[in-house]
Amino acid sequence: MKALFDVPAPAKLNLFLHIVGQRADGYHLLQSAFVLIDWADTLHFECRANGQISREDLNTPLPDDDLIVRAARALQTASGTQLGAHICINKQIPAQAGMGGGSSDAATTLLALNRLWGLNWPLSKLMPLGLALGADVPFFLGGHNAWVEGIGEKMTPIEVPPASFAVVKPHAGLETAKIFRSPELQRATETATMPVFAVNPYGFGRNDLQPVAQALCPEMTEALQWLGSFGLSPR
């Protein structure tokens, strides 16, 4: 196989996000329900025999050593393959929006290059590489809606009723790490259970990150007020 074109990397939404604790190493323990939506980046992969990894940005410029490149190099190193790849990306998912765009790109890169390079690794072998790249990457490798716990590595597939979402992002972005560093972040929400969530999946819980995010990014409050004017509830 020489190339794979038009490979999607979908965005995700959190139906709720509770921070239920923090580990000694600083990582936060969470509970959430992640759902995939039909808003996606599109990636194209061409195999290179010289072992080089390169990336071409078709619209939005990305950092040189972004998650796409890091994922490709991680799989190349772990597998020992002598092959490389030229990767093109049409970026549609906004950055710093909590929609997992970078993590989804990384997962798609691992899945596509696993096939393009003829490695044929099972998903269980790709998962540790994904987790090392970011807590959300394993979710996108799984490719299905999930109840998520731990630091993002514990996933249980779930089914939720079909729904439509209005996605509103302020012009300003906000790094998730900045929110998690805030001393104002709620870190002791009571743990929930899947059966309770399943009774009302679109009305359950809250986003513990939201108050801190609004304090750090005032534009977010304006966006939420705009949503409220249409009778829509933020998630």
Coordinates of N, CA and C in Angstrom, one line a residue:
M1 N 0.8 -1.2 0.0 CA 0.0 0.0 0.0 C 0.9 1.2 0.0
K2 N 0.6 2.2 -0.9 CA 1.4 3.4 -1.0 C 0.8 4.6 -0.4
A3 N -0.5 4.7 -0.2 CA -1.1 5.9 0.3 C -2.5 5.6 0.9
L4 N -2.9 6.4 1.8 CA -4.3 6.4 2.3 C -4.7 7.9 2.3
F5 N -5.9 8.2 1.7 CA -6.3 9.5 1.5 C -7.7 9.7 2.2
D6 N -8.0 10.9 2.6 CA -9.3 11.3 3.2 C -9.6 10.5 4.4
V7 N -8.7 10.4 5.3 CA -8.9 9.7 6.6 C -9.4 10.7 7.7
P8 N -10.6 10.4 8.2 CA -11.1 11.4 9.2 C -10.6 11.3 10.6
A9 N -10.5 12.4 11.3 CA -10.1 12.4 12.7 C -11.2 13.2 13.4
P10 N -12.2 12.6 13.9 CA -13.4 13.3 14.5 C -13.2 14.0 15.8
A11 N -14.0 15.0 16.0 CA -13.9 15.7 17.3 C -14.8 14.9 18.3
K12 N -14.7 15.3 19.6 CA -15.5 14.7 20.6 C -16.1 15.8 21.5
L13 N -17.2 15.5 22.2 CA -17.7 16.4 23.2 C -17.8 15.6 24.5
N14 N -17.7 16.3 25.6 CA -18.0 15.7 26.9 C -19.4 16.0 27.3
L15 N -20.2 15.0 27.6 CA -21.6 15.2 28.0 C -21.6 15.7 29.5
F16 N -20.6 15.3 30.2 CA -20.3 15.9 31.6 C -18.8 15.7 31.8
L17 N -18.3 16.4 32.8 CA -16.9 16.1 33.2 C -16.7 16.4 34.7
H18 N -16.5 15.4 35.5 CA -16.4 15.5 36.9 C -14.9 15.2 37.3
I19 N -14.3 16.0 38.1 CA -13.0 15.7 38.7 C -13.2 15.1 40.0
V20 N -12.8 13.8 40.2 CA -13.2 13.1 41.4 C -12.0 12.9 42.3
G21 N -10.8 13.4 41.9 CA -9.6 13.2 42.8 C -8.3 13.6 42.0
Q22 N -7.2 13.4 42.7 CA -5.9 13.7 42.1 C -4.9 12.8 42.6
R23 N -4.1 12.2 41.7 CA -3.1 11.2 42.0 C -1.9 12.0 42.6
A24 N -1.0 11.2 43.3 CA 0.2 11.8 43.9 C 1.1 12.4 42.8
D25 N 1.1 11.9 41.6 CA 1.9 12.4 40.5 C 1.3 13.6 39.8
G26 N 0.2 14.1 40.4 CA -0.4 15.3 39.8 C -1.5 15.1 38.8
Y27 N -1.6 13.9 38.2 CA -2.7 13.7 37.3 C -4.0 13.7 38.0
H28 N -5.0 14.2 37.3 CA -6.4 14.3 37.8 C -7.2 13.1 37.5
L29 N -8.0 12.6 38.4 CA -8.9 11.5 38.2 C -10.2 12.1 37.8
L30 N -10.8 11.5 36.7 CA -12.0 12.1 36.2 C -13.1 11.1 35.9
Q31 N -14.3 11.5 35.7 CA -15.4 10.7 35.1 C -16.0 11.6 34.0
S32 N -16.3 11.0 32.9 CA -16.9 11.7 31.8 C -17.6 10.7 30.9
A33 N -18.4 11.3 30.0 CA -18.9 10.5 28.9 C -18.5 11.3 27.6
F34 N -17.7 10.6 26.8 CA -17.2 11.2 25.6 C -18.0 10.7 24.4
V35 N -18.5 11.6 23.6 CA -19.2 11.2 22.4 C -18.5 11.8 21.1
L36 N -18.5 11.0 20.1 CA -17.9 11.4 18.8 C -19.0 12.2 18.1
I37 N -18.5 13.3 17.4 CA -19.4 14.1 16.5 C -18.9 14.1 15.1
D38 N -19.8 14.5 14.2 CA -19.4 14.5 12.8 C -18.7 15.8 12.3
W39 N -17.8 16.3 13.1 CA -16.9 17.4 12.8 C -15.5 16.8 12.9
A40 N -14.8 16.9 11.8 CA -13.5 16.2 11.8 C -12.4 16.9 11.0
D41 N -11.2 16.7 11.4 CA -10.0 17.0 10.5 C -9.9 15.9 9.5
T42 N -9.2 16.1 8.4 CA -9.0 15.1 7.4 C -7.5 15.0 7.1
L43 N -7.0 13.8 7.1 CA -5.6 13.5 7.0 C -5.4 12.6 5.7
H44 N -4.2 12.8 5.1 CA -3.8 12.1 4.0 C -2.4 11.5 4.2
F45 N -2.1 10.3 3.9 CA -0.9 9.6 4.3 C -0.2 9.0 3.0
E46 N 1.0 9.3 2.8 CA 1.8 8.7 1.7 C 3.0 8.0 2.3
C47 N 3.2 6.8 1.9 CA 4.4 6.0 2.4 C 5.7 6.5 1.8
R48 N 6.7 6.6 2.6 CA 8.0 7.0 2.2 C 9.0 5.9 2.5
A49 N 9.8 5.5 1.5 CA 10.8 4.4 1.7 C 12.0 4.9 2.4
N50 N 12.3 6.2 2.5 CA 13.5 6.7 3.1 C 13.4 6.8 4.6
G51 N 12.3 6.5 5.2 CA 12.2 6.6 6.7 C 11.9 7.9 7.2
Q52 N 11.8 9.0 6.4 CA 11.5 10.3 6.9 C 10.0 10.5 7.2
I53 N 9.8 11.3 8.3 CA 8.4 11.7 8.7 C 8.3 13.2 8.4
S54 N 7.3 13.5 7.6 CA 7.1 15.0 7.3 C 5.6 15.2 7.4
R55 N 5.2 16.5 7.6 CA 3.8 16.9 7.7 C 3.6 18.2 6.9
E56 N 2.5 18.2 6.1 CA 2.1 19.4 5.3 C 0.8 19.9 5.8
D57 N 0.7 21.2 6.2 CA -0.5 21.8 6.7 C -1.2 22.4 5.5
L58 N -2.4 21.9 5.2 CA -3.2 22.4 4.0 C -3.9 23.7 4.3
N59 N -4.1 24.0 5.6 CA -4.8 25.3 5.9 C -4.1 25.9 7.2
T60 N -4.6 25.5 8.4 CA -4.1 26.1 9.6 C -2.6 25.6 9.9
P61 N -1.7 26.5 10.1 CA -0.3 26.1 10.5 C -0.3 25.4 11.9
L62 N 0.4 24.3 12.0 CA 0.5 23.6 13.3 C 2.0 23.7 13.8
P63 N 2.2 23.5 15.0 CA 3.6 23.4 15.5 C 4.4 22.3 14.8
D64 N 5.7 22.5 14.7 CA 6.5 21.6 14.0 C 6.4 20.2 14.6
D65 N 6.5 20.1 15.9 CA 6.5 18.8 16.6 C 5.2 18.5 17.3
D66 N 4.1 18.6 16.5 CA 2.8 18.4 17.0 C 2.5 16.9 17.3
L67 N 1.3 16.6 17.7 CA 0.9 15.2 18.1 C 0.9 14.3 16.9
I68 N 0.7 14.8 15.7 CA 0.7 14.0 14.5 C 2.1 13.4 14.3
V69 N 3.1 14.3 14.3 CA 4.5 13.9 14.1 C 5.0 13.0 15.2
R70 N 4.6 13.4 16.4 CA 5.0 12.6 17.6 C 4.4 11.2 17.5
A71 N 3.2 11.1 17.1 CA 2.6 9.8 17.0 C 3.3 8.9 15.9
A72 N 3.6 9.5 14.8 CA 4.2 8.8 13.7 C 5.6 8.3 14.1
R73 N 6.3 9.2 14.8 CA 7.7 8.8 15.3 C 7.6 7.7 16.4
A74 N 6.6 7.8 17.2 CA 6.4 6.8 18.3 C 6.2 5.4 17.7
L75 N 5.3 5.4 16.7 CA 5.0 4.1 16.1 C 6.2 3.6 15.3
Q76 N 6.9 4.5 14.6 CA 8.1 4.1 13.8 C 9.2 3.5 14.8
T77 N 9.4 4.2 15.9 CA 10.4 3.7 16.8 C 10.0 2.4 17.5
A78 N 8.8 2.3 17.9 CA 8.3 1.1 18.6 C 8.3 -0.1 17.7
S79 N 8.0 0.1 16.4 CA 7.9 -1.1 15.5 C 9.2 -1.4 14.9
G80 N 10.1 -0.5 14.8 CA 11.4 -0.7 14.1 C 11.3 -0.7 12.6
T81 N 10.2 -0.2 12.1 CA 10.1 -0.1 10.6 C 11.1 0.9 10.0
Q82 N 11.5 0.6 8.8 CA 12.4 1.5 8.1 C 11.6 2.4 7.2
L83 N 10.3 2.3 7.2 CA 9.4 3.2 6.4 C 9.1 4.5 7.1
G84 N 8.8 5.5 6.3 CA 8.4 6.8 6.8 C 7.1 7.2 6.2
A85 N 6.7 8.5 6.3 CA 5.4 8.9 5.8 C 5.4 10.4 5.6
H86 N 4.7 10.9 4.6 CA 4.4 12.3 4.4 C 2.9 12.4 4.7
I87 N 2.6 13.3 5.7 CA 1.2 13.4 6.2 C 0.7 14.8 5.9
C88 N -0.4 14.9 5.2 CA -1.1 16.2 5.0 C -2.3 16.3 5.9
I89 N -2.6 17.5 6.4 CA -3.8 17.6 7.2 C -4.6 18.9 6.9
N90 N -5.9 18.6 6.7 CA -6.8 19.7 6.6 C -7.5 19.9 7.9
K91 N -7.1 20.9 8.6 CA -7.5 21.1 10.0 C -8.8 21.9 10.1
Q92 N -9.8 21.3 10.7 CA -11.1 21.9 10.8 C -11.5 22.0 12.3
I93 N -11.1 21.1 13.2 CA -11.4 21.2 14.6 C -10.6 22.3 15.2
P94 N -11.2 23.3 15.9 CA -10.4 24.4 16.5 C -9.6 23.9 17.7
A95 N -8.4 24.5 17.8 CA -7.5 24.2 18.9 C -7.9 24.8 20.2
Q96 N -7.5 24.2 21.3 CA -7.8 24.7 22.6 C -9.3 24.9 22.8
A97 N -10.0 23.9 22.4 CA -11.5 24.0 22.5 C -12.1 22.9 23.3
G98 N -11.2 22.0 23.8 CA -11.7 20.8 24.6 C -12.4 19.8 23.8
M99 N -12.2 19.8 22.4 CA -12.8 18.9 21.5 C -11.9 17.7 21.1
G100 N -10.7 17.7 21.6 CA -9.8 16.6 21.4 C -9.2 16.5 20.0
G101 N -9.1 17.7 19.3 CA -8.6 17.6 17.9 C -7.2 17.1 17.7
G102 N -6.3 17.5 18.6 CA -4.9 17.0 18.5 C -4.8 15.5 18.8
S103 N -5.6 15.1 19.9 CA -5.6 13.7 20.3 C -6.2 12.8 19.2
S104 N -7.2 13.3 18.5 CA -7.9 12.6 17.5 C -6.9 12.4 16.3
D105 N -6.2 13.5 15.9 CA -5.2 13.5 14.9 C -4.2 12.4 15.1
A106 N -3.7 12.4 16.4 CA -2.7 11.4 16.8 C -3.2 10.0 16.7
A107 N -4.4 9.7 17.1 CA -5.0 8.4 17.0 C -5.2 8.0 15.6
T108 N -5.7 8.9 14.7 CA -5.8 8.6 13.3 C -4.5 8.3 12.7
T109 N -3.5 9.0 13.1 CA -2.1 8.7 12.6 C -1.6 7.3 12.9
L110 N -1.8 6.9 14.2 CA -1.4 5.6 14.6 C -2.2 4.5 13.8
L111 N -3.5 4.7 13.7 CA -4.3 3.7 13.0 C -3.9 3.6 11.5
A112 N -3.7 4.8 10.9 CA -3.5 4.8 9.4 C -2.1 4.2 9.1
L113 N -1.1 4.6 9.9 CA 0.3 4.2 9.6 C 0.5 2.7 10.0
N114 N -0.3 2.2 11.0 CA -0.3 0.8 11.3 C -0.7 0.0 10.1
R115 N -1.6 0.5 9.3 CA -2.1 -0.1 8.1 C -1.2 0.1 6.9
L116 N -0.8 1.4 6.8 CA 0.1 1.8 5.6 C 1.4 1.1 5.7
W117 N 2.0 0.9 6.8 CA 3.3 0.3 7.0 C 3.2 -1.2 7.1
G118 N 2.0 -1.8 7.0 CA 1.8 -3.2 7.1 C 2.2 -3.8 8.4
L119 N 2.0 -3.1 9.5 CA 2.4 -3.6 10.8 C 1.3 -4.6 11.3
N120 N 0.0 -4.2 11.1 CA -1.1 -5.0 11.5 C -1.1 -5.3 13.0
W121 N -0.7 -4.3 13.8 CA -0.7 -4.4 15.2 C -2.2 -4.5 15.7
P122 N -2.5 -5.3 16.7 CA -3.9 -5.2 17.3 C -4.0 -3.9 18.1
L123 N -5.3 -3.5 18.3 CA -5.5 -2.2 19.0 C -4.9 -2.2 20.4
S124 N -4.8 -3.4 21.0 CA -4.3 -3.5 22.4 C -2.8 -3.1 22.4
K125 N -2.1 -3.2 21.3 CA -0.7 -2.9 21.2 C -0.5 -1.4 20.9
L126 N -1.5 -0.8 20.2 CA -1.4 0.7 19.9 C -1.8 1.5 21.2
M127 N -2.7 1.0 22.0 CA -3.2 1.7 23.2 C -2.1 2.3 24.0
P128 N -1.0 1.6 24.4 CA 0.0 2.2 25.3 C 0.7 3.4 24.6
L129 N 0.9 3.3 23.3 CA 1.5 4.4 22.6 C 0.6 5.6 22.6
G130 N -0.7 5.3 22.4 CA -1.7 6.4 22.5 C -1.7 7.1 23.8
L131 N -1.7 6.3 24.9 CA -1.8 6.9 26.2 C -0.6 7.7 26.6
A132 N 0.6 7.3 26.1 CA 1.8 8.0 26.3 C 1.8 9.4 25.6
L133 N 1.0 9.5 24.5 CA 0.9 10.8 23.8 C -0.1 11.7 24.4
G134 N -1.1 11.2 25.1 CA -2.1 12.0 25.7 C -3.3 11.2 26.2
A135 N -3.9 11.7 27.3 CA -5.0 10.9 28.0 C -6.2 10.6 27.1
D136 N -6.5 11.5 26.1 CA -7.6 11.3 25.2 C -7.4 10.4 24.0
V137 N -6.1 10.2 23.7 CA -5.8 9.4 22.5 C -6.4 8.0 22.5
P138 N -6.4 7.2 23.6 CA -7.0 5.9 23.6 C -8.5 5.9 23.3
F139 N -9.2 7.0 23.7 CA -10.6 7.1 23.4 C -10.8 7.1 21.9
F140 N -10.0 7.9 21.2 CA -10.1 8.0 19.7 C -9.7 6.8 19.0
L141 N -8.7 6.1 19.6 CA -8.3 4.8 19.0 C -9.4 3.8 19.1
G142 N -10.2 3.9 20.2 CA -11.3 2.9 20.3 C -12.4 3.2 19.3
G143 N -12.7 4.4 19.0 CA -13.6 4.8 17.9 C -15.1 4.6 18.3
H144 N -15.4 4.7 19.6 CA -16.9 4.6 19.9 C -17.1 5.5 21.2
N145 N -18.3 5.9 21.4 CA -18.7 6.6 22.6 C -18.3 5.8 23.8
A146 N -17.9 6.5 24.9 CA -17.4 5.8 26.0 C -17.6 6.5 27.3
W147 N -17.8 5.8 28.4 CA -17.8 6.2 29.8 C -16.3 6.2 30.1
V148 N -15.7 7.3 30.6 CA -14.3 7.4 30.7 C -14.0 7.7 32.2
E149 N -13.0 7.0 32.7 CA -12.6 7.2 34.1 C -11.0 7.1 34.2
G150 N -10.5 7.2 35.4 CA -9.1 7.3 35.6 C -8.5 8.6 35.1
I151 N -7.4 8.6 34.4 CA -6.9 9.8 33.8 C -7.3 9.8 32.3
G152 N -8.2 8.9 32.0 CA -8.7 8.9 30.6 C -8.5 7.5 30.0
E153 N -7.8 6.7 30.7 CA -7.4 5.4 30.1 C -8.4 4.3 30.3
K154 N -9.3 4.5 31.3 CA -10.3 3.4 31.6 C -11.6 3.8 30.8
M155 N -12.0 3.0 29.8 CA -13.1 3.3 29.0 C -14.1 2.1 28.9
T156 N -15.4 2.4 29.0 CA -16.4 1.4 28.8 C -17.3 1.9 27.7
P157 N -17.5 1.2 26.6 CA -18.4 1.6 25.5 C -19.8 1.9 26.0
I158 N -20.4 2.9 25.5 CA -21.8 3.3 25.9 C -22.6 3.6 24.6
E159 N -23.9 3.5 24.8 CA -24.8 3.9 23.7 C -25.6 5.1 24.3
V160 N -25.8 6.1 23.5 CA -26.6 7.3 23.9 C -27.6 7.6 22.7
P161 N -28.7 8.1 23.0 CA -29.7 8.4 22.0 C -29.1 9.4 21.0
P162 N -29.5 9.4 19.7 CA -29.0 10.4 18.7 C -29.4 11.8 19.2
A163 N -28.5 12.7 18.9 CA -28.7 14.1 19.3 C -28.0 15.1 18.3
S164 N -28.5 16.3 18.3 CA -27.8 17.4 17.6 C -27.2 18.4 18.6
F165 N -26.0 18.9 18.3 CA -25.4 19.8 19.2 C -25.0 21.1 18.5
A166 N -25.1 22.2 19.2 CA -24.6 23.5 18.7 C -23.3 23.7 19.4
V167 N -22.2 23.8 18.6 CA -20.9 23.9 19.1 C -20.4 25.4 18.9
V168 N -20.2 26.1 20.0 CA -19.8 27.5 20.0 C -18.4 27.6 20.7
K169 N -17.5 28.2 20.0 CA -16.2 28.4 20.6 C -15.8 29.9 20.4
P170 N -15.4 30.5 21.6 CA -14.9 31.9 21.5 C -13.7 32.0 20.6
H171 N -13.4 33.2 20.2 CA -12.2 33.4 19.3 C -10.9 33.0 20.1
A172 N -10.9 33.3 21.4 CA -9.7 33.0 22.3 C -9.7 31.5 22.6
G173 N -8.6 30.9 22.7 CA -8.4 29.5 23.1 C -7.9 29.5 24.6
L174 N -7.9 28.3 25.1 CA -7.5 28.1 26.5 C -6.9 26.7 26.7
E175 N -5.7 26.7 27.2 CA -5.0 25.4 27.4 C -5.6 24.6 28.5
T176 N -6.0 23.4 28.3 CA -6.6 22.5 29.3 C -5.6 22.5 30.6
A177 N -4.3 22.4 30.3 CA -3.4 22.3 31.4 C -3.4 23.5 32.3
K178 N -3.7 24.6 31.8 CA -3.8 25.8 32.6 C -5.0 25.7 33.6
I179 N -6.1 25.1 33.1 CA -7.3 24.9 33.9 C -6.9 23.9 35.1
F180 N -6.3 22.8 34.7 CA -6.0 21.8 35.7 C -5.0 22.3 36.8
R181 N -4.2 23.3 36.4 CA -3.2 23.9 37.4 C -3.9 24.9 38.4
S182 N -5.1 25.3 38.1 CA -5.7 26.3 38.9 C -6.0 25.8 40.3
P183 N -5.7 26.6 41.4 CA -6.1 26.1 42.7 C -7.6 26.2 42.9
E184 N -8.3 26.9 42.1 CA -9.8 27.0 42.2 C -10.5 25.9 41.6
L185 N -9.9 24.9 41.0 CA -10.5 23.8 40.3 C -11.1 22.9 41.4
Q186 N -12.4 22.5 41.2 CA -13.0 21.5 42.1 C -12.4 20.1 41.8
R187 N -11.9 19.5 42.8 CA -11.2 18.2 42.6 C -11.8 17.1 43.5
A188 N -12.9 17.2 44.0 CA -13.5 16.2 44.9 C -15.0 16.0 44.7
T189 N -15.4 16.0 43.4 CA -16.8 15.7 43.1 C -17.1 14.2 43.4
E190 N -18.2 14.0 43.9 CA -18.7 12.6 44.3 C -18.7 11.8 43.0
T191 N -18.3 10.5 43.1 CA -18.3 9.6 42.0 C -19.7 9.3 41.6
A192 N -19.9 9.1 40.3 CA -21.2 8.8 39.7 C -21.1 7.3 39.2
T193 N -22.3 6.8 38.8 CA -22.4 5.5 38.2 C -23.0 5.6 36.8
M194 N -22.7 4.6 36.0 CA -23.3 4.6 34.6 C -24.8 4.5 34.6
P195 N -25.4 3.6 35.5 CA -26.9 3.5 35.4 C -27.6 4.8 35.7
V196 N -27.0 5.6 36.6 CA -27.6 6.9 37.0 C -27.5 7.9 35.8
F197 N -26.3 7.9 35.2 CA -26.1 8.7 34.0 C -27.0 8.3 32.8
A198 N -27.3 7.0 32.6 CA -28.1 6.5 31.5 C -29.5 7.0 31.6
V199 N -30.0 7.3 32.7 CA -31.4 7.7 32.9 C -31.6 9.0 32.1
N200 N -30.6 9.9 32.1 CA -30.8 11.2 31.4 C -29.4 11.7 30.9
P201 N -28.8 11.0 29.9 CA -27.4 11.3 29.5 C -27.2 12.7 29.1
Y202 N -28.2 13.4 28.6 CA -28.0 14.8 28.1 C -28.3 15.9 29.2
G203 N -28.7 15.4 30.3 CA -29.0 16.4 31.4 C -28.2 16.0 32.7
F204 N -27.3 15.1 32.6 CA -26.6 14.6 33.8 C -25.4 15.4 34.1
G205 N -25.2 15.7 35.4 CA -23.9 16.2 35.8 C -23.6 17.6 35.3
R206 N -22.3 17.9 35.4 CA -21.8 19.3 35.0 C -20.4 19.1 34.5
N207 N -19.8 20.3 34.1 CA -18.4 20.3 33.7 C -17.6 21.0 34.8
D208 N -16.9 20.3 35.6 CA -16.1 20.9 36.7 C -15.1 21.9 36.2
L209 N -14.7 21.8 34.9 CA -13.7 22.8 34.4 C -14.3 24.1 34.0
Q210 N -15.6 24.2 33.9 CA -16.3 25.4 33.4 C -16.0 26.6 34.2
P211 N -16.2 26.6 35.5 CA -16.1 27.9 36.3 C -14.6 28.4 36.2
V212 N -13.6 27.6 36.2 CA -12.3 28.0 36.1 C -12.0 28.5 34.7
A213 N -12.5 27.8 33.7 CA -12.4 28.2 32.3 C -13.0 29.6 32.1
Q214 N -14.1 29.9 32.6 CA -14.8 31.2 32.5 C -14.0 32.3 33.1
A215 N -13.4 32.0 34.3 CA -12.6 33.0 35.0 C -11.3 33.3 34.2
L216 N -10.7 32.3 33.5 CA -9.5 32.5 32.8 C -9.8 33.1 31.4
C217 N -11.0 32.9 30.9 CA -11.3 33.3 29.5 C -12.7 33.9 29.5
P218 N -12.8 35.3 29.8 CA -14.1 35.9 29.9 C -14.9 35.8 28.6
E219 N -14.3 35.6 27.5 CA -15.1 35.5 26.2 C -16.0 34.2 26.3
M220 N -15.6 33.3 27.1 CA -16.5 32.1 27.3 C -17.8 32.4 27.9
T221 N -17.8 33.3 28.9 CA -19.1 33.7 29.5 C -20.0 34.3 28.4
E222 N -19.5 35.2 27.5 CA -20.3 35.8 26.5 C -20.9 34.7 25.6
A223 N -20.1 33.7 25.3 CA -20.5 32.6 24.4 C -21.7 31.8 25.1
L224 N -21.5 31.6 26.4 CA -22.6 30.9 27.1 C -23.9 31.7 27.2
Q225 N -23.7 33.0 27.4 CA -24.9 33.8 27.4 C -25.6 33.8 26.0
W226 N -24.8 33.8 25.0 CA -25.4 33.7 23.6 C -26.1 32.4 23.5
L227 N -25.6 31.3 23.9 CA -26.3 30.0 23.9 C -27.6 30.1 24.7
G228 N -27.5 30.7 25.9 CA -28.7 30.8 26.7 C -29.8 31.5 26.1
S229 N -29.5 32.5 25.2 CA -30.5 33.3 24.5 C -31.3 32.4 23.6
F230 N -30.8 31.3 23.2 CA -31.5 30.4 22.3 C -32.2 29.2 23.1
G231 N -32.1 29.3 24.4 CA -32.6 28.3 25.3 C -31.8 27.0 25.3
L232 N -30.5 27.1 25.0 CA -29.6 26.0 25.0 C -28.8 25.9 26.2
S233 N -28.5 24.7 26.8 CA -27.8 24.5 28.0 C -26.3 24.1 27.6
P234 N -25.3 24.7 28.3 CA -24.0 24.4 28.0 C -23.6 23.0 28.6
R235 N -22.7 22.3 28.0 CA -22.3 21.0 28.5 C -20.7 21.1 28.6

